[in-house]
Tab-separated table of C-alpha atoms in Angstrom:
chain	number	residue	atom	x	y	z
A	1242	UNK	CA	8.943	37.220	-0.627
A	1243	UNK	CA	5.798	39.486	-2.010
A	1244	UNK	CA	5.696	38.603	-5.187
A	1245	UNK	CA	5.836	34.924	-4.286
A	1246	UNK	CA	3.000	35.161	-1.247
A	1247	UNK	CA	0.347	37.003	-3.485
A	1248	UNK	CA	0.711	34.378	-6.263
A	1249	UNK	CA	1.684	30.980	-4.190
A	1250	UNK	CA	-0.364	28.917	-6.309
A	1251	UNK	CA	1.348	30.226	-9.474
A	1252	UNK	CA	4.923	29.285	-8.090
A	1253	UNK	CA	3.843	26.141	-7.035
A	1254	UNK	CA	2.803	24.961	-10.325
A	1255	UNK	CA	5.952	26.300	-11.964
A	1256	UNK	CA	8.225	24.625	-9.764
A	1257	UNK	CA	6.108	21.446	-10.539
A	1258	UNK	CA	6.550	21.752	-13.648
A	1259	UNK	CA	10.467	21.571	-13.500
A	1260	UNK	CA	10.438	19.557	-11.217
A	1261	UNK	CA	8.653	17.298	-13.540
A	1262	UNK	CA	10.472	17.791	-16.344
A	1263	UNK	CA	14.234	16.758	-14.858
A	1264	UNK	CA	15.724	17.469	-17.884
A	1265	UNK	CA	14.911	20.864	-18.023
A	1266	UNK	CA	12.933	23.316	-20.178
A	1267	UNK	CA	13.878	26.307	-21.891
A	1268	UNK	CA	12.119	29.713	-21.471
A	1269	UNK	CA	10.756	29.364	-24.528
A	1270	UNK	CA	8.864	26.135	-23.092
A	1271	UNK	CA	8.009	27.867	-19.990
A	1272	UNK	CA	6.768	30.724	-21.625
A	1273	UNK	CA	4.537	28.297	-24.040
A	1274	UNK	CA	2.854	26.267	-20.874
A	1275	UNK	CA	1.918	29.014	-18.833
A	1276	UNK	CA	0.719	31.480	-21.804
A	1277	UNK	CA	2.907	34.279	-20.447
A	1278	UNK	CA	5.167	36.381	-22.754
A	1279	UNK	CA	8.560	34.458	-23.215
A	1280	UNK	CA	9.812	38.070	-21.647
A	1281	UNK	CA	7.762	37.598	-18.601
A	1282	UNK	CA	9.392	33.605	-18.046
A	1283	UNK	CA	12.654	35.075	-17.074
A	1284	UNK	CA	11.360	37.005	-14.485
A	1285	UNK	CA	8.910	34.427	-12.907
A	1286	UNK	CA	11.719	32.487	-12.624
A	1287	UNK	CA	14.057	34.646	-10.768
A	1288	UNK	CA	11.594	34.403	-8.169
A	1289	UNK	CA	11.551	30.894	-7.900
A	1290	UNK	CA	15.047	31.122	-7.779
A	1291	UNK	CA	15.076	33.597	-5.193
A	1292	UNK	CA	12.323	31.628	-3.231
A	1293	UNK	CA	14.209	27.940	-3.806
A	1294	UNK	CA	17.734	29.354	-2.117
A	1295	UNK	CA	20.500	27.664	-2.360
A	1296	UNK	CA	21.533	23.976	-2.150
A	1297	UNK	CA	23.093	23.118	1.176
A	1298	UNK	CA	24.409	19.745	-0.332
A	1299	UNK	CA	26.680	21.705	-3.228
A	1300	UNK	CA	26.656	25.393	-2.507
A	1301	UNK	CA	24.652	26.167	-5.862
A	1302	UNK	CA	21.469	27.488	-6.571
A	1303	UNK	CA	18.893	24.872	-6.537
A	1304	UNK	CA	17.278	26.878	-9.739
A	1305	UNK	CA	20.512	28.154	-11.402
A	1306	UNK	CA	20.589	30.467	-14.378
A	1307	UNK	CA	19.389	28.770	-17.658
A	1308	UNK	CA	23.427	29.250	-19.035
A	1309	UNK	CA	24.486	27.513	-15.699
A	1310	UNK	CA	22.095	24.455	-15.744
A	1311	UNK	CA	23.769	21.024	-16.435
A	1312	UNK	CA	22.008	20.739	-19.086
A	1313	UNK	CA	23.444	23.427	-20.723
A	1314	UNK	CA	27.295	22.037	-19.912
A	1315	UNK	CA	26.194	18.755	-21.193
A	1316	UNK	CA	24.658	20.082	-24.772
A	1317	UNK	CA	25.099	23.593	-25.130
A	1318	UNK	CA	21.194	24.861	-24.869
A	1319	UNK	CA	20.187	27.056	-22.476
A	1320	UNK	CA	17.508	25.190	-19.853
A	1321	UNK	CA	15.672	25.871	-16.431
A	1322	UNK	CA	16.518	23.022	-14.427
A	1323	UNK	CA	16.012	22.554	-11.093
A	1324	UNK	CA	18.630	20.252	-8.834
A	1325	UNK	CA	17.506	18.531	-5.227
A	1326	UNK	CA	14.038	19.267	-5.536
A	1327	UNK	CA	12.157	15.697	-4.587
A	1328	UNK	CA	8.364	15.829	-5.604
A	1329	UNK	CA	6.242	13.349	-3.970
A	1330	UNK	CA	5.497	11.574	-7.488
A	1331	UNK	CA	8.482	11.253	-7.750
A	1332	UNK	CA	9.482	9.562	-4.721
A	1333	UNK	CA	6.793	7.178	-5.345
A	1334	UNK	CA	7.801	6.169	-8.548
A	1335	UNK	CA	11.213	5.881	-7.425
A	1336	UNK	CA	10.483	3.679	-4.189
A	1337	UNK	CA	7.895	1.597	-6.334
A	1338	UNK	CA	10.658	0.783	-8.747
A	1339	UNK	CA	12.988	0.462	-6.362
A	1340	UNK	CA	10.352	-1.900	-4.358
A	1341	UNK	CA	9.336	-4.224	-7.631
A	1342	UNK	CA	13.149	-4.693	-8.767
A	1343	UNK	CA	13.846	-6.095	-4.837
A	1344	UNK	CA	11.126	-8.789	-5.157
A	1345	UNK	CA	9.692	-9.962	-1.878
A	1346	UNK	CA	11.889	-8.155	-0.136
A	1347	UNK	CA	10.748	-4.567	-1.871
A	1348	UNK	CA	7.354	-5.047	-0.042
A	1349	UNK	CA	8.803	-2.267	2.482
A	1350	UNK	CA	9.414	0.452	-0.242
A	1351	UNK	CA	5.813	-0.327	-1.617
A	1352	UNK	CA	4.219	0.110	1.655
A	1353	UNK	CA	6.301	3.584	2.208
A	1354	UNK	CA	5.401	4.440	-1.224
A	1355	UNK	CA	1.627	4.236	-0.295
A	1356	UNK	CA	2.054	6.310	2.806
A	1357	UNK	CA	2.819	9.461	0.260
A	1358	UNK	CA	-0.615	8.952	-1.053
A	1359	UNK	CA	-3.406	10.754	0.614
A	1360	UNK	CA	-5.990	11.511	-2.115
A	1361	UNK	CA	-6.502	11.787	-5.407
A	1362	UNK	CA	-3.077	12.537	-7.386
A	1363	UNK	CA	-2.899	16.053	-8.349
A	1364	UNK	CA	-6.289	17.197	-6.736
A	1365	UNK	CA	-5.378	21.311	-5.931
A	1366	UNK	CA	-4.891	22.593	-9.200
A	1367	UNK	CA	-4.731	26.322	-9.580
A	1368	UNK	CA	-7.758	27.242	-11.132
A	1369	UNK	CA	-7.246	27.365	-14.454
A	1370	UNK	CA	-3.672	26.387	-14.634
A	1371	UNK	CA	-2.055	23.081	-15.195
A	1372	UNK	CA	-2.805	22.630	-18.873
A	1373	UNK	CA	0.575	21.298	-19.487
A	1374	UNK	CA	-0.290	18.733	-17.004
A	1375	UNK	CA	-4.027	17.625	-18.608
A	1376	UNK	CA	-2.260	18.350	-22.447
A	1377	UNK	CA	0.987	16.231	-21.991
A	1378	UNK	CA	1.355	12.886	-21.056
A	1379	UNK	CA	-1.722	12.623	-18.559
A	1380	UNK	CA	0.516	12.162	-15.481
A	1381	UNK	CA	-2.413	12.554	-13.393
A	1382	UNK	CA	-3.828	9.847	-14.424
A	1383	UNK	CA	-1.439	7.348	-15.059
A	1384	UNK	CA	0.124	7.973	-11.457
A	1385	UNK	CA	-3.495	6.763	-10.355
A	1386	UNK	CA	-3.009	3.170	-11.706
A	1387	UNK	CA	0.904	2.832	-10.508
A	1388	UNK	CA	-0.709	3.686	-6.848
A	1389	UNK	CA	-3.634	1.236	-7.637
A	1390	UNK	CA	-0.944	-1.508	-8.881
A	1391	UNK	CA	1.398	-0.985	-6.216
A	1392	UNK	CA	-1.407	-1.605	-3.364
A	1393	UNK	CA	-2.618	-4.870	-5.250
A	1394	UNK	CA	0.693	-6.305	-4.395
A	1395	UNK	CA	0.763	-5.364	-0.675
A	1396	UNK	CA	-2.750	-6.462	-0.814
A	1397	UNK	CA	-1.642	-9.391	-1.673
A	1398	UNK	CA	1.472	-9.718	0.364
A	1399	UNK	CA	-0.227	-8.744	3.749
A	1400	UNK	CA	-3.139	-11.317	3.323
A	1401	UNK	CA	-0.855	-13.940	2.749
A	1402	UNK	CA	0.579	-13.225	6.284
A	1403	UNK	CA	-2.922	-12.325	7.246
A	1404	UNK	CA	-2.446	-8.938	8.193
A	1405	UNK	CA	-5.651	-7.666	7.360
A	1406	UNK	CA	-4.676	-4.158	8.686
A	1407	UNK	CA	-2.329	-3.828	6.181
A	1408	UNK	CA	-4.462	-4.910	3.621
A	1409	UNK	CA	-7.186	-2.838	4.353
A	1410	UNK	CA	-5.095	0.391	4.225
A	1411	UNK	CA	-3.692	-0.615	1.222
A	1412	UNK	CA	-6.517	-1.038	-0.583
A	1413	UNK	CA	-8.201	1.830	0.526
A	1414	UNK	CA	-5.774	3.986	-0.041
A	1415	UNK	CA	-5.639	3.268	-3.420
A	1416	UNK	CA	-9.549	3.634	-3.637
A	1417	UNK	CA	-9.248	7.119	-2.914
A	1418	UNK	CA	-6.739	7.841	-5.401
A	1419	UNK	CA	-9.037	5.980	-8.234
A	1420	UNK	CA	-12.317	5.829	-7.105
A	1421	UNK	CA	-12.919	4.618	-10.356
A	1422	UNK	CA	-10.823	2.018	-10.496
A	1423	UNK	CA	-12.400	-1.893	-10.121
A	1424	UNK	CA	-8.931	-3.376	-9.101
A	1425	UNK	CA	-9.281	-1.579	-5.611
A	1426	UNK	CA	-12.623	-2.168	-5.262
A	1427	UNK	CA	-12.419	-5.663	-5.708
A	1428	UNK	CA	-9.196	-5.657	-3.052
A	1429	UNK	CA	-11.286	-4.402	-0.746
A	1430	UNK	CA	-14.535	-6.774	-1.392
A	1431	UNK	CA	-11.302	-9.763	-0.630
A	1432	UNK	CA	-9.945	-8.341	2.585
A	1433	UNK	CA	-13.879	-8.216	4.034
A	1434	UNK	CA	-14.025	-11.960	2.560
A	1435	UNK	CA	-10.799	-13.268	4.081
A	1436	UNK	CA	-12.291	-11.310	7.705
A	1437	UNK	CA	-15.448	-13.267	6.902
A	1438	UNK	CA	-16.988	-9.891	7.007
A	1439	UNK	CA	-20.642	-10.357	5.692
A	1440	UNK	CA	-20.652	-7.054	3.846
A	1441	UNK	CA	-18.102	-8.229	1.397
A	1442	UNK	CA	-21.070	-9.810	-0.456
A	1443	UNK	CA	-22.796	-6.395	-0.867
A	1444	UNK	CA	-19.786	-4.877	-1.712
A	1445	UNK	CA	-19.434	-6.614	-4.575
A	1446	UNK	CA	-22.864	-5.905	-5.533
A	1447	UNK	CA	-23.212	-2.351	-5.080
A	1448	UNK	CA	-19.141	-1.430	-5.793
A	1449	UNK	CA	-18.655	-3.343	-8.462
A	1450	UNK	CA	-21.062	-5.629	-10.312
A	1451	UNK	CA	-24.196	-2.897	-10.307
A	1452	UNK	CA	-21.709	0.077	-9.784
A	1453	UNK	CA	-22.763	3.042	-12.135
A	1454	UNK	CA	-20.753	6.498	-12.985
A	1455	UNK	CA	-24.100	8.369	-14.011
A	1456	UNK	CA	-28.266	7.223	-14.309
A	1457	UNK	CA	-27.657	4.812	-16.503
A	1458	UNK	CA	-27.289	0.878	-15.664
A	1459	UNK	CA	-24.432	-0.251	-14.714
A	1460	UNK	CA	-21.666	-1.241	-18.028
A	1461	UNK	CA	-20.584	-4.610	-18.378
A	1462	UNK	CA	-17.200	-5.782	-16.226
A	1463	UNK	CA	-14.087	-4.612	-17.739
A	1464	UNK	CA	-12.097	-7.915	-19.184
A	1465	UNK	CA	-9.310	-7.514	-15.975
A	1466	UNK	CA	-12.037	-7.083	-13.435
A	1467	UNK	CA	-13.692	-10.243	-15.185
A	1468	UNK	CA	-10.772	-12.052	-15.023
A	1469	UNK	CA	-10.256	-11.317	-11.343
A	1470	UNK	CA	-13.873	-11.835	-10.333
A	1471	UNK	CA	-13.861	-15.108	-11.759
A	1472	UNK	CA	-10.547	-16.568	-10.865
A	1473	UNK	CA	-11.761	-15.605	-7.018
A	1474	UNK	CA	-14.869	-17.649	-7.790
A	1475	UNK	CA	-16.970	-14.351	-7.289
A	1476	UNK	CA	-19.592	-15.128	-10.192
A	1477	UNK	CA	-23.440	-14.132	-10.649
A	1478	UNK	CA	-24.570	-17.056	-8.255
A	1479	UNK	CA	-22.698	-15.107	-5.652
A	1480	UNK	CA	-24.692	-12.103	-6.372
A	1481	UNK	CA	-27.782	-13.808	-6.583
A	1482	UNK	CA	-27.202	-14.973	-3.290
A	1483	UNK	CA	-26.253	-11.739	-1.527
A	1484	UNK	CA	-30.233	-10.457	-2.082
């Protein structure tokens, strides 16, 4: 389709956006996120439509008309909604959930969960587009501490079996989704201590006790990284004795 190949990008974000927003938006909405004319949202749409196709599972548009959308049947206002269309975030959350309500037996869907994560969430934006993403409820962010959460407990669930390759990859992964983030750091620094790797010492040094975001020092330990540091017995002798 032309008008979706010169402006990929653009499409992308729009069926994000739906996709995000399961219970549908009206143009109006659509209009209002993208700054386009709430004449233009129609149109942009159709070719999404066009683009989407139809649903093999039920025969119907996977983007149907705003006056066809369940939605609409179920209250009467006209909405863009999207049906089948599985983001990755999505499947995440779902599989975590679905993972952390099985118990010890869930550790499965939390390792498959991690396997969708390659990066940091949400790192291709279209240049500037995506406000609705960074102005509404941060998604990009908070997506970064479910993956950082969810590979703390196969973290924890592989060393106990001491599968330190599992470990590893868990807690990496979630490092490069928030680099920022102590809980993974500190994850890692305890799958180098339980290979007796001697660079888990420095780790904790350089990652976490004297890591720094800009020139200045480094800030004093969060109250959970605290709390984790000094429940693994991690505490300044340990530094002291790294130099």
């Amino acid at each position: 389709m032309p008008a979706i190949a010169k402006r990929k990008p653009y499409f992308v974000e729009l069926l994000a956006y739906l996709a995000l927003h399961p219970e549908g938006r009206t143009g109006n909405a659509v209009a209002d996120a993208f700054s386009i004319g709430s004449s233009r949202a129609p149109t942009d749409l159709g070719h999404l439509r066009e683009w989407l196709g139809t649903n093999p599972r039920t025969g119907r548009l996977h983007l149907p008309p705003a006056a066809a959308s369940r939605t609409y049947g179920q209250t009467g206002v006209k909405t863009y909604q999207v049906e089948d269309v599985l983001v990755d975030v999505d499947l995440f959350r779902r599989l975590r959930a679905r993972g952390e309500a099985r118990g010890a037996e869930g550790i499965e869907d939390l390792t498959t969960a991690l396997r969708l994560v390659d990066g940091l969430p949400f790192d291709y934006l279209r240049e500037r587009g995506w406000s609705w993403l960074i102005d509404g409820d941060r998604l990009h962010e908070t997506i970064g501490c479910s993956i950082v959460d969810t590979a703390h407990i196969v973290v924890l669930d592989a060393l106990s079996m001491s599968d330190l390759t599992t470990a590893r990859n868990a807690a990496e992964t979630a490092c490069r989704a928030a680099p920022y983030d102590d809980i993974c750091r500190l994850d890692l620094v305890k799958v180098a201590t339980e290979g007796h790797n001697d660079a888990a010492d420095q780790m904790l040094t350089d990652d976490v006790f004297n890591r720094t975001d800009d020139h200045l020092p480094p800030i004093d330990l969060p109250e959970r990284t605290g709390e984790v540091v000094g429940k693994q017995g991690w505490n300044s002798a340990r530094r002291t004795g790294s130099h």
